[in-house]
Short mmCIF file of C-alpha atoms in Angstrom, two decimals:
data_model
loop_
_atom_site.label_atom_id
_atom_site.label_comp_id
_atom_site.label_asym_id
_atom_site.label_seq_id
_atom_site.Cartn_x
_atom_site.Cartn_y
_atom_site.Cartn_z
CA MET A 5 7.32 -5.71 -42.66
CA GLN A 6 9.37 -5.69 -45.84
CA GLY A 7 11.47 -8.62 -46.96
CA PRO A 8 15.25 -8.78 -46.56
CA ALA A 9 17.45 -6.59 -48.68
CA THR A 10 19.47 -8.14 -51.53
CA PHE A 11 23.21 -8.04 -50.92
CA GLY A 12 24.40 -9.96 -53.96
CA SER A 13 24.02 -13.61 -54.83
CA ASP A 14 27.77 -14.18 -55.15
CA LYS A 15 28.37 -13.73 -51.41
CA ILE A 16 27.23 -15.94 -48.54
CA MET A 17 26.02 -13.68 -45.77
CA GLN A 18 27.38 -14.33 -42.30
CA GLU A 19 24.69 -14.99 -39.68
CA MET A 20 24.88 -14.73 -35.90
CA THR A 21 22.31 -15.36 -33.18
CA THR A 22 21.43 -13.63 -29.93
CA ASP A 23 18.41 -13.25 -27.67
CA VAL A 24 17.61 -9.56 -28.23
CA ILE A 25 18.73 -7.02 -30.82
CA VAL A 26 18.68 -3.43 -29.57
CA VAL A 27 18.83 -0.88 -32.40
CA GLY A 28 20.14 2.47 -31.20
CA ALA A 29 22.72 3.39 -28.57
CA GLY A 30 20.99 6.42 -27.10
CA PRO A 31 19.73 6.60 -23.52
CA ALA A 32 16.75 4.28 -24.10
CA GLY A 33 18.78 1.65 -25.95
CA LEU A 34 21.65 1.66 -23.49
CA MET A 35 19.31 1.55 -20.48
CA LEU A 36 17.59 -1.45 -22.06
CA ALA A 37 20.95 -3.11 -22.65
CA GLY A 38 21.94 -2.73 -19.02
CA GLU A 39 18.59 -3.99 -17.74
CA LEU A 40 18.72 -7.05 -19.99
CA GLY A 41 22.33 -7.67 -18.97
CA ARG A 42 21.30 -7.82 -15.31
CA THR A 43 18.98 -10.71 -16.11
CA GLY A 44 21.57 -12.68 -18.09
CA VAL A 45 19.91 -12.14 -21.49
CA ARG A 46 22.24 -12.25 -24.49
CA LEU A 47 21.97 -9.05 -26.49
CA LEU A 48 23.55 -7.05 -29.26
CA VAL A 49 23.32 -3.25 -29.59
CA LEU A 50 23.56 -1.94 -33.16
CA GLU A 51 24.19 1.78 -33.68
CA ARG A 52 24.50 3.35 -37.13
CA ARG A 53 26.69 6.21 -35.88
CA VAL A 54 30.39 5.41 -35.86
CA GLN A 55 31.16 7.41 -32.73
CA PRO A 56 29.14 8.02 -29.55
CA GLY A 57 26.90 11.05 -29.77
CA THR A 58 28.40 14.42 -28.82
CA ALA A 59 25.42 16.63 -29.68
CA GLN A 60 24.43 18.60 -26.59
CA LYS A 61 20.75 17.71 -26.40
CA ALA A 62 19.22 17.06 -22.99
CA SER A 63 21.08 18.72 -20.14
CA GLY A 64 19.89 16.54 -17.29
CA LEU A 65 17.79 13.76 -15.85
CA GLY A 66 14.69 14.36 -13.82
CA GLY A 67 11.64 12.68 -12.39
CA ARG A 68 10.96 8.97 -11.98
CA ILE A 69 14.13 7.78 -13.74
CA LEU A 70 16.20 9.00 -10.76
CA ASP A 71 14.24 6.64 -8.51
CA VAL A 72 14.79 3.81 -10.98
CA LEU A 73 18.53 4.48 -11.02
CA ARG A 74 18.52 4.37 -7.20
CA PHE A 75 16.71 1.03 -7.32
CA ARG A 76 19.52 -0.31 -9.51
CA GLY A 77 22.32 1.06 -7.35
CA LEU A 78 23.37 3.45 -10.13
CA LEU A 79 22.27 6.82 -8.81
CA ASP A 80 25.23 7.53 -6.53
CA ARG A 81 27.67 6.57 -9.29
CA MET A 82 25.91 8.81 -11.81
CA THR A 83 25.74 11.66 -9.29
CA ALA A 84 29.51 11.46 -8.97
CA VAL A 85 29.75 11.76 -12.76
CA SER A 86 27.32 14.67 -13.04
CA GLY A 87 29.35 17.17 -11.02
CA ASP A 88 26.18 19.19 -10.23
CA PRO A 89 23.67 16.83 -8.67
CA SER A 90 21.34 19.46 -7.22
CA PRO A 91 20.27 22.18 -9.67
CA LYS A 92 17.84 24.81 -8.42
CA PRO A 93 14.32 23.35 -8.06
CA ILE A 94 12.85 25.79 -10.61
CA PHE A 95 11.67 24.33 -13.90
CA PRO A 96 10.25 26.00 -17.03
CA PHE A 97 6.71 25.08 -17.97
CA GLY A 98 5.33 26.50 -21.18
CA GLY A 99 6.43 30.09 -20.70
CA VAL A 100 5.87 30.09 -16.93
CA HIS A 101 7.81 28.23 -14.26
CA LEU A 102 7.37 25.67 -11.50
CA ASP A 103 9.20 27.02 -8.46
CA PHE A 104 9.59 24.42 -5.70
CA THR A 105 12.09 26.38 -3.60
CA GLY A 106 9.49 27.15 -0.92
CA LEU A 107 8.50 23.51 -0.37
CA ASP A 108 9.95 21.29 2.33
CA GLU A 109 10.31 18.46 -0.20
CA THR A 110 10.33 19.03 -3.94
CA PRO A 111 8.04 16.81 -6.05
CA MET A 112 10.46 17.10 -8.97
CA HIS A 113 14.07 16.05 -8.46
CA ALA A 114 16.66 16.61 -11.16
CA MET A 115 20.30 15.98 -11.92
CA ALA A 116 22.35 18.27 -14.15
CA ILE A 117 24.25 15.97 -16.50
CA PRO A 118 24.69 16.28 -20.29
CA GLN A 119 23.08 13.56 -22.40
CA ALA A 120 26.45 12.54 -23.81
CA ARG A 121 27.66 11.77 -20.27
CA VAL A 122 24.49 9.80 -19.56
CA GLU A 123 25.12 7.70 -22.66
CA GLU A 124 28.76 7.19 -21.71
CA PHE A 125 27.79 6.01 -18.22
CA LEU A 126 25.02 3.68 -19.44
CA ALA A 127 27.25 2.21 -22.15
CA GLU A 128 29.93 1.36 -19.60
CA ASP A 129 27.34 -0.24 -17.32
CA ALA A 130 25.84 -2.29 -20.18
CA VAL A 131 29.22 -3.56 -21.39
CA ASN A 132 30.20 -4.54 -17.84
CA LEU A 133 27.00 -6.60 -17.72
CA GLY A 134 27.82 -8.46 -20.94
CA ALA A 135 26.31 -6.34 -23.71
CA GLU A 136 28.11 -5.96 -27.05
CA ILE A 137 27.79 -2.52 -28.66
CA ARG A 138 28.61 -2.31 -32.38
CA ARG A 139 28.93 1.23 -33.74
CA GLY A 140 28.82 1.95 -37.46
CA HIS A 141 26.39 -0.94 -37.98
CA GLU A 142 23.12 0.02 -39.66
CA VAL A 143 20.01 -2.16 -39.79
CA VAL A 144 18.63 -1.93 -43.35
CA ALA A 145 15.89 -4.58 -43.30
CA VAL A 146 13.91 -6.66 -40.83
CA THR A 147 11.84 -9.81 -41.24
CA GLN A 148 10.12 -11.99 -38.65
CA ASP A 149 8.16 -15.20 -38.27
CA ASP A 150 6.64 -17.13 -35.37
CA ASP A 151 10.06 -18.12 -34.01
CA ALA A 152 12.51 -15.30 -34.65
CA VAL A 153 13.23 -11.84 -36.00
CA ILE A 154 16.06 -11.35 -38.49
CA ALA A 155 17.90 -8.08 -39.01
CA GLU A 156 19.95 -7.40 -42.14
CA VAL A 157 22.89 -5.22 -41.18
CA ASN A 158 25.43 -3.17 -43.07
CA GLY A 159 28.64 -3.04 -41.07
CA PRO A 160 32.13 -1.64 -41.72
CA ASP A 161 33.26 -5.06 -42.98
CA GLY A 162 30.21 -5.73 -45.10
CA PRO A 163 26.67 -7.03 -44.72
CA TYR A 164 25.59 -9.72 -42.27
CA ARG A 165 22.46 -11.08 -40.66
CA VAL A 166 21.44 -11.33 -36.99
CA ARG A 167 18.74 -13.74 -35.79
CA ALA A 168 17.14 -13.11 -32.39
CA ARG A 169 14.06 -13.79 -30.32
CA TYR A 170 13.18 -10.08 -30.24
CA LEU A 171 14.26 -6.73 -31.67
CA VAL A 172 13.74 -3.35 -30.00
CA GLY A 173 13.91 -0.11 -31.98
CA CYS A 174 15.47 2.60 -29.84
CA ASP A 175 16.67 4.53 -32.88
CA GLY A 176 15.11 7.91 -32.33
CA GLY A 177 12.36 10.05 -33.78
CA CYS A 178 13.27 9.16 -37.38
CA SER A 179 13.27 5.46 -36.49
CA ARG A 180 14.08 3.13 -39.35
CA ILE A 181 12.77 0.22 -37.28
CA ARG A 182 9.40 1.89 -36.86
CA GLU A 183 9.27 2.45 -40.60
CA LEU A 184 10.22 -1.15 -41.40
CA ALA A 185 7.61 -2.42 -38.95
CA GLY A 186 4.92 -0.34 -40.65
CA ILE A 187 3.92 1.42 -37.43
CA GLU A 188 2.11 4.73 -37.89
CA PHE A 189 3.53 7.79 -36.09
CA PRO A 190 0.76 10.40 -36.17
CA GLY A 191 1.19 13.91 -34.86
CA ARG A 192 2.60 17.27 -35.87
CA THR A 193 5.82 19.28 -36.03
CA TYR A 194 5.53 22.69 -34.43
CA PRO A 195 6.62 25.61 -36.66
CA GLU A 196 9.22 26.93 -34.26
CA VAL A 197 12.95 26.55 -33.74
CA ASN A 198 14.65 26.70 -30.35
CA ARG A 199 18.33 27.54 -30.05
CA LEU A 200 20.02 27.45 -26.68
CA ALA A 201 23.45 27.97 -25.24
CA VAL A 202 25.27 28.00 -21.94
CA VAL A 203 27.94 30.67 -22.36
CA ALA A 204 30.20 32.95 -20.39
CA VAL A 205 28.95 36.46 -21.14
CA HIS A 206 31.35 38.92 -22.71
CA GLU A 207 33.33 41.14 -20.33
CA SER A 208 31.49 44.20 -21.69
CA VAL A 209 28.21 42.82 -20.29
CA THR A 210 27.28 43.51 -16.66
CA VAL A 211 25.67 40.62 -14.79
CA LEU A 212 23.13 42.02 -12.32
CA ALA A 213 22.35 40.67 -8.87
CA ASP A 214 18.88 39.43 -9.87
CA GLY A 215 20.24 37.40 -12.80
CA GLY A 216 19.54 39.97 -15.48
CA ILE A 217 22.20 41.60 -17.66
CA GLU A 218 23.09 45.14 -18.72
CA VAL A 219 24.25 45.34 -22.35
CA PRO A 220 26.06 48.43 -23.68
CA GLY A 221 23.89 50.25 -26.21
CA VAL A 222 20.91 48.00 -25.41
CA GLY A 223 20.20 48.45 -21.72
CA ARG A 224 18.80 46.04 -19.17
CA ILE A 225 17.51 42.59 -20.15
CA ASP A 226 15.50 40.94 -17.38
CA PRO A 227 15.98 37.29 -16.37
CA GLY A 228 13.30 34.89 -17.54
CA PHE A 229 11.34 35.29 -20.77
CA THR A 230 11.39 38.39 -22.95
CA ARG A 231 8.69 38.26 -25.62
CA THR A 232 8.98 40.34 -28.77
CA ASP A 233 7.18 40.51 -32.10
CA ASN A 234 9.79 38.13 -33.50
CA GLY A 235 9.90 35.44 -30.81
CA VAL A 236 11.02 34.76 -27.26
CA PHE A 237 14.41 35.36 -25.64
CA ALA A 238 15.12 33.47 -22.41
CA LEU A 239 17.89 34.35 -19.98
CA GLY A 240 18.95 32.63 -16.77
CA ARG A 241 21.92 32.40 -14.47
CA VAL A 242 23.59 28.99 -14.28
CA SER A 243 25.61 29.73 -11.16
CA SER A 244 25.72 32.61 -8.70
CA GLU A 245 29.49 32.38 -8.54
CA ASP A 246 30.49 33.12 -12.15
CA ARG A 247 29.38 34.80 -15.36
CA VAL A 248 28.05 31.69 -17.07
CA MET A 249 24.52 32.27 -18.35
CA PHE A 250 21.79 30.30 -20.10
CA PHE A 251 20.48 31.87 -23.32
CA GLN A 252 17.66 30.63 -25.54
CA THR A 253 15.77 31.96 -28.53
CA THR A 254 12.48 30.68 -29.91
CA GLU A 255 11.38 31.71 -33.40
CA ASN A 256 8.57 30.63 -35.67
CA ASP A 257 10.10 28.82 -38.62
CA ASP A 258 8.58 26.20 -40.94
CA ALA A 259 12.00 24.90 -42.06
CA GLU A 260 13.07 21.38 -41.07
CA TYR A 261 16.46 21.34 -39.38
CA ASP A 262 18.83 18.43 -38.91
CA ASN A 263 19.36 18.51 -35.15
CA TYR A 264 22.48 16.37 -35.51
CA GLU A 265 24.02 19.32 -37.36
CA PRO A 266 25.70 21.35 -34.60
CA LEU A 267 24.48 24.82 -33.74
CA THR A 268 27.14 27.49 -34.24
CA MET A 269 27.69 30.71 -32.32
CA ALA A 270 27.12 32.64 -35.55
CA GLU A 271 23.69 31.03 -36.02
CA LEU A 272 22.79 31.73 -32.38
CA GLY A 273 23.95 35.35 -32.66
CA ASP A 274 21.84 35.88 -35.78
CA SER A 275 18.83 34.48 -33.96
CA VAL A 276 19.37 36.74 -30.93
CA ARG A 277 19.53 39.77 -33.25
CA ARG A 278 16.29 38.78 -34.99
CA VAL A 279 14.40 38.19 -31.74
CA LEU A 280 15.72 41.10 -29.62
CA GLY A 281 16.57 43.48 -32.43
CA ALA A 282 19.94 44.02 -30.77
CA GLU A 283 23.40 42.51 -30.46
CA VAL A 284 24.31 40.69 -27.23
CA PRO A 285 28.07 40.01 -26.93
CA LEU A 286 28.60 36.37 -26.00
CA GLY A 287 31.72 34.59 -24.79
CA ALA A 288 32.88 30.99 -25.05
CA PRO A 289 30.07 28.38 -25.02
CA THR A 290 29.96 25.23 -22.92
CA ARG A 291 26.73 24.04 -24.53
CA LEU A 292 25.09 24.71 -27.89
CA SER A 293 22.00 22.94 -29.19
CA ARG A 294 19.04 23.37 -31.50
CA TYR A 295 15.75 21.53 -31.47
CA GLN A 296 12.26 21.58 -32.88
CA PHE A 297 9.24 20.23 -31.06
CA GLN A 298 7.16 17.38 -32.39
CA ASP A 299 3.98 15.96 -30.92
CA ARG A 300 3.81 12.30 -31.96
CA GLN A 301 3.10 8.88 -30.51
CA ALA A 302 3.40 5.51 -32.24
CA GLU A 303 0.04 3.78 -32.65
CA ASN A 304 1.60 0.52 -31.47
CA TYR A 305 4.72 -0.08 -29.38
CA ARG A 306 4.79 -3.71 -30.51
CA VAL A 307 4.32 -5.58 -33.78
CA GLY A 308 5.02 -9.28 -33.26
CA ARG A 309 8.63 -9.63 -32.17
CA VAL A 310 9.51 -5.98 -32.80
CA PHE A 311 9.14 -3.32 -30.09
CA LEU A 312 9.69 0.44 -29.91
CA ALA A 313 11.09 2.45 -27.00
CA GLY A 314 12.21 6.02 -26.40
CA ASP A 315 11.90 8.65 -29.13
CA ALA A 316 11.10 5.94 -31.67
CA ALA A 317 7.79 5.53 -29.80
CA HIS A 318 7.04 9.15 -28.86
CA LEU A 319 8.17 12.73 -29.43
CA LEU A 320 7.06 15.38 -26.94
CA PRO A 321 6.27 19.04 -27.68
CA ALA A 322 8.20 20.35 -24.65
CA THR A 323 11.48 19.68 -22.88
CA GLY A 324 12.12 18.00 -19.56
CA ALA A 325 10.47 14.60 -19.99
CA ALA A 326 11.72 12.78 -23.08
CA MET A 327 14.81 11.09 -21.64
CA ASN A 328 12.99 10.17 -18.43
CA LEU A 329 10.13 8.66 -20.44
CA GLY A 330 12.36 6.74 -22.85
CA MET A 331 14.57 5.19 -20.20
CA THR A 332 11.56 4.11 -18.14
CA ASP A 333 10.12 2.51 -21.30
CA SER A 334 13.22 0.33 -21.33
CA VAL A 335 12.95 -0.62 -17.66
CA ASN A 336 9.34 -1.70 -18.18
CA LEU A 337 10.18 -3.80 -21.25
CA ALA A 338 13.42 -5.46 -20.16
CA TRP A 339 12.10 -7.71 -17.38
CA LYS A 340 9.20 -8.82 -19.53
CA LEU A 341 11.50 -9.84 -22.38
CA ALA A 342 13.73 -11.63 -19.87
CA ALA A 343 10.72 -13.48 -18.44
CA ASP A 344 9.67 -14.66 -21.88
CA ILE A 345 13.17 -15.73 -22.84
CA GLY A 346 13.51 -17.43 -19.45
CA GLY A 347 10.38 -19.47 -20.16
CA TRP A 348 8.18 -18.30 -17.27
CA ALA A 349 6.27 -15.33 -18.69
CA PRO A 350 2.46 -15.45 -18.74
CA ALA A 351 1.02 -15.59 -22.24
CA ASP A 352 0.10 -11.91 -22.47
CA LEU A 353 2.94 -10.39 -20.43
CA LEU A 354 4.67 -8.83 -23.44
CA ASP A 355 1.41 -7.20 -24.51
CA THR A 356 1.36 -5.25 -21.24
CA TYR A 357 4.39 -3.31 -22.45
CA HIS A 358 2.27 -1.50 -25.04
CA SER A 359 -0.73 -1.02 -22.77
CA GLU A 360 1.32 0.37 -19.86
CA ARG A 361 3.84 2.46 -21.71
CA HIS A 362 1.41 3.84 -24.30
CA PHE A 363 -0.62 4.99 -21.28
CA ALA A 364 2.52 6.54 -19.72
CA GLY A 365 3.36 8.23 -23.02
CA GLY A 366 -0.14 9.66 -23.12
CA ARG A 367 0.37 11.20 -19.66
CA ALA A 368 3.65 12.77 -20.82
CA LEU A 369 1.97 14.11 -23.95
CA LEU A 370 -0.81 15.59 -21.81
CA GLN A 371 1.49 17.85 -19.83
CA THR A 372 3.81 18.71 -22.74
CA ARG A 373 0.84 19.59 -24.96
CA ALA A 374 -0.37 21.87 -22.17
CA GLN A 375 3.06 23.50 -22.19
CA ALA A 376 2.86 23.97 -25.95
CA ALA A 377 -0.52 25.68 -25.61
CA LEU A 378 0.73 27.95 -22.80
CA ARG A 379 3.87 29.10 -24.55
CA GLN A 380 2.18 30.00 -27.85
CA GLY A 381 0.69 33.38 -28.52
CA GLN A 382 2.07 36.86 -27.86
CA ASP A 383 -1.18 38.82 -27.56
CA PRO A 384 -2.70 40.11 -24.28
CA ALA A 385 -5.03 37.11 -24.02
CA ALA A 386 -2.09 34.68 -24.12
CA GLU A 387 -0.20 36.77 -21.58
CA ALA A 388 -3.25 36.72 -19.32
CA LEU A 389 -3.52 32.94 -19.57
CA ARG A 390 0.10 32.53 -18.50
CA ALA A 391 -0.36 35.02 -15.65
CA VAL A 392 -3.42 33.20 -14.32
CA PHE A 393 -1.69 29.84 -14.59
CA GLN A 394 1.31 31.20 -12.68
CA GLU A 395 -1.03 32.48 -9.95
CA LEU A 396 -2.59 29.03 -9.61
CA LEU A 397 0.88 27.59 -9.06
CA ALA A 398 1.19 29.72 -5.92
CA ASP A 399 -1.10 27.18 -4.24
CA GLU A 400 0.99 24.33 -2.83
CA PRO A 401 -1.40 21.45 -3.74
CA ALA A 402 -1.57 22.65 -7.36
CA LEU A 403 2.21 23.10 -7.50
CA ARG A 404 2.83 19.63 -6.09
CA ARG A 405 0.35 18.08 -8.51
CA MET A 406 1.99 19.73 -11.50
CA GLY A 407 5.43 18.68 -10.27
CA ALA A 408 4.34 15.05 -10.00
CA LEU A 409 2.80 15.18 -13.47
CA VAL A 410 5.99 16.54 -15.05
CA ALA A 411 8.15 14.10 -13.08
CA GLY A 412 5.97 11.14 -14.02
CA THR A 413 5.75 10.18 -10.36
CA ASP A 414 1.96 10.30 -10.38
CA LEU A 415 1.82 7.39 -12.83
CA ARG A 416 -0.32 4.47 -11.73
CA TYR A 417 -0.65 1.62 -14.17
CA PRO A 418 -4.21 0.35 -14.48
CA ALA A 419 -4.22 -2.87 -12.45
CA PRO A 420 -6.68 -5.12 -10.59
CA GLY A 421 -6.81 -4.77 -6.84
CA THR A 422 -8.32 -2.29 -4.41
CA HIS A 423 -5.20 -1.18 -2.55
CA SER A 424 -4.18 2.39 -3.40
CA LEU A 425 -0.54 1.33 -3.92
CA THR A 426 -1.30 -1.24 -6.62
CA GLY A 427 0.13 -0.05 -9.95
CA THR A 428 2.26 2.68 -8.36
CA PHE A 429 6.03 2.84 -7.93
CA ALA A 430 7.17 1.28 -4.65
CA PRO A 431 8.14 3.73 -1.89
CA ASP A 432 11.77 3.51 -0.84
CA LEU A 433 11.09 2.45 2.74
CA ILE A 434 13.78 2.10 5.38
CA LEU A 435 13.68 -1.57 6.40
CA HIS A 436 14.87 -3.25 9.59
CA THR A 437 15.74 -6.92 9.16
CA ASP A 438 17.51 -9.62 11.15
CA GLN A 439 20.59 -8.85 9.04
CA GLY A 440 20.49 -5.11 9.67
CA THR A 441 18.99 -1.98 8.13
CA THR A 442 18.38 -1.77 4.39
CA THR A 443 15.97 -0.09 1.96
CA VAL A 444 13.53 -1.16 -0.72
CA ALA A 445 15.94 0.28 -3.32
CA GLU A 446 18.75 -2.02 -2.17
CA LEU A 447 16.47 -5.05 -2.45
CA MET A 448 15.78 -4.17 -6.10
CA HIS A 449 19.37 -3.94 -7.33
CA ALA A 450 19.19 -7.34 -9.04
CA ALA A 451 16.03 -6.41 -11.01
CA ARG A 452 14.07 -9.39 -9.69
CA PRO A 453 10.49 -9.72 -8.39
CA VAL A 454 10.26 -9.25 -4.62
CA LEU A 455 7.67 -10.12 -1.97
CA LEU A 456 8.23 -7.69 0.90
CA ASP A 457 6.59 -8.98 4.10
CA LEU A 458 6.17 -6.07 6.54
CA ALA A 459 3.95 -7.79 9.12
CA ASP A 460 5.46 -11.28 9.60
CA ARG A 461 2.78 -12.88 7.43
CA ALA A 462 3.90 -16.53 7.25
CA ASP A 463 0.70 -17.37 5.34
CA LEU A 464 1.69 -15.05 2.49
CA ARG A 465 5.34 -16.11 2.49
CA GLU A 466 4.25 -19.74 2.14
CA ILE A 467 2.26 -18.95 -0.99
CA VAL A 468 5.08 -17.00 -2.60
CA GLY A 469 7.43 -19.88 -1.80
CA GLU A 470 5.70 -21.82 -4.56
CA TRP A 471 7.15 -19.29 -7.03
CA ALA A 472 10.70 -19.59 -5.65
CA PRO A 473 13.33 -18.87 -6.82
CA ARG A 474 11.53 -16.74 -9.39
CA VAL A 475 10.31 -14.34 -6.67
CA GLU A 476 12.55 -13.30 -3.78
CA ILE A 477 11.05 -13.14 -0.28
CA HIS A 478 12.18 -10.54 2.26
CA SER A 479 10.77 -9.93 5.74
CA ALA A 480 11.30 -6.60 7.47
CA LYS A 481 9.84 -4.00 9.79
CA THR A 482 9.30 -0.36 8.88
CA VAL A 483 7.83 2.68 10.60
CA ASP A 484 4.15 3.25 9.68
CA ARG A 485 4.00 0.36 7.26
CA PRO A 486 1.79 1.21 4.25
CA ALA A 487 0.63 -2.41 3.86
CA ASP A 488 1.12 -5.84 5.39
CA ALA A 489 2.97 -6.99 2.28
CA LEU A 490 4.01 -5.69 -1.14
CA LEU A 491 4.61 -7.70 -4.29
CA ILE A 492 7.03 -5.61 -6.32
CA ARG A 493 7.78 -6.14 -10.01
CA PRO A 494 11.38 -5.83 -11.26
CA ASP A 495 10.62 -2.37 -12.67
CA GLY A 496 9.72 -1.15 -9.17
CA HIS A 497 5.95 -1.03 -9.64
CA ILE A 498 3.68 -2.74 -7.13
CA ALA A 499 1.78 -5.73 -8.52
CA TRP A 500 -0.23 -6.38 -5.36
CA ALA A 501 -0.53 -5.13 -1.79
CA ALA A 502 -2.19 -6.55 1.31
CA THR A 503 -4.08 -4.06 3.44
CA ILE A 504 -3.07 -3.85 7.09
CA ASP A 505 -4.43 -6.85 9.02
CA GLU A 506 -6.18 -8.16 5.90
CA PRO A 507 -7.71 -11.63 6.53
CA SER A 508 -5.70 -14.52 5.14
CA ASP A 509 -8.45 -15.87 2.89
CA THR A 510 -8.88 -12.70 0.81
CA ALA A 511 -5.18 -11.77 0.86
CA ALA A 512 -4.10 -15.27 -0.22
CA ALA A 513 -6.57 -15.44 -3.10
CA ASP A 514 -5.62 -12.03 -4.50
CA LEU A 515 -1.91 -12.76 -4.05
CA ARG A 516 -2.16 -15.95 -6.11
CA VAL A 517 -3.95 -14.05 -8.87
CA ALA A 518 -1.22 -11.39 -8.95
CA LEU A 519 1.62 -13.92 -8.88
CA THR A 520 0.11 -15.84 -11.79
CA ARG A 521 -0.75 -12.65 -13.66
CA TRP A 522 2.81 -11.28 -13.59
CA PHE A 523 5.16 -14.18 -12.89
CA GLY A 524 3.56 -17.20 -14.50
CA VAL A 525 2.12 -20.46 -13.20
#
């Protein structure tokens, strides 16, 4: 990592201290700030932009992050903010679609909420939990030693220095922190540009019952994807009750665009004309955005006291997973940093952040790379591939499996233990206790480790008592218990599980190993 920048020898630089520096106030950085705040860790969020982001990037949350928000008691509050908590369970997948409308229970839940609103909500939560967010403060250099990491910052009132135990780069795909840390970011940028809008169609356009449109002088344009020699035009209805439609164009283009530069209606209209060869009258927009796909993953998520999370660690070549993946990075990292700062972390706990989340990033890249392969190509062979793939998705097991892959709910961290639940996200069981009915999610609001005893196993509770108050103990009954007991990490993943009626000698030995492995001696 490079040495500190020179700010002038005639000025003594102000220095402050904190536990963790979070660089970047996007979804990953703000989620990390809130998670650290719940554990009492002192932190400072530094964001180079002066104002909160207004660019209309992601349009919703989906997958595992919704379960995480429920486990923190945030989901209902965010649902109230979203205004449209239940979009249709149909999701694009590389030029085809995953249609879950015929299933009793969808494997992919989503919430329609603009990214700017997500950031606003998470920022409010983080500040309420003690985080300080400084906007217009840019980190220009980073150094570290065995005891601390030091960030050199340019702020509105001049340069200063921050000393901390750890620094986390959540500063996006063009991460300055990743660059300063010397972490390689291999991959490729796809030669295509996507422009999308949510607009009210012009009064001259007829909206058809099936979601298509009739354009004067052009004729009918079907809903879904229209492929031409010049690209792809996508059309969809946002609501059955009004004339608001979703439009998107995809064109091959080797130019590099600044996605913080807003898309204009003129640029979108030009793109529609190039792709369709015709003019489509468009009304007032409620969303405009432009993006290019990149396929990249950082070789390391950690170098010493510097970590990466969110887009700084990975860029995906398809939509629908990036915000989910980045925010769950933060949930995985936060409790481990808090454990180390609190003095009870096992020696290699922080290393598990890279091993677990690099693995999770690889799973996300797997399905988004598959999407990239499916959507490319306009010849009959490519069309046949998409048709066959869509036919396979008519089978419910295949559809459910793909939904879980996109949602990230099939993720199981590699972990010792033979129980099928070990390494998976804890099910949100309904629990009956002496104090009344509760759920697993409600037990996890404080982001603390939990031993959930489902079979009145005093032998297991006695062992976990040696780790009190580090690990909370809760006894409950539930219908069709999946195990006699579950040891749940603060991020909601199961560290250990006892099989039903497992003998005390084997259960006790494995429980002690898991407790020591994750929560120290």
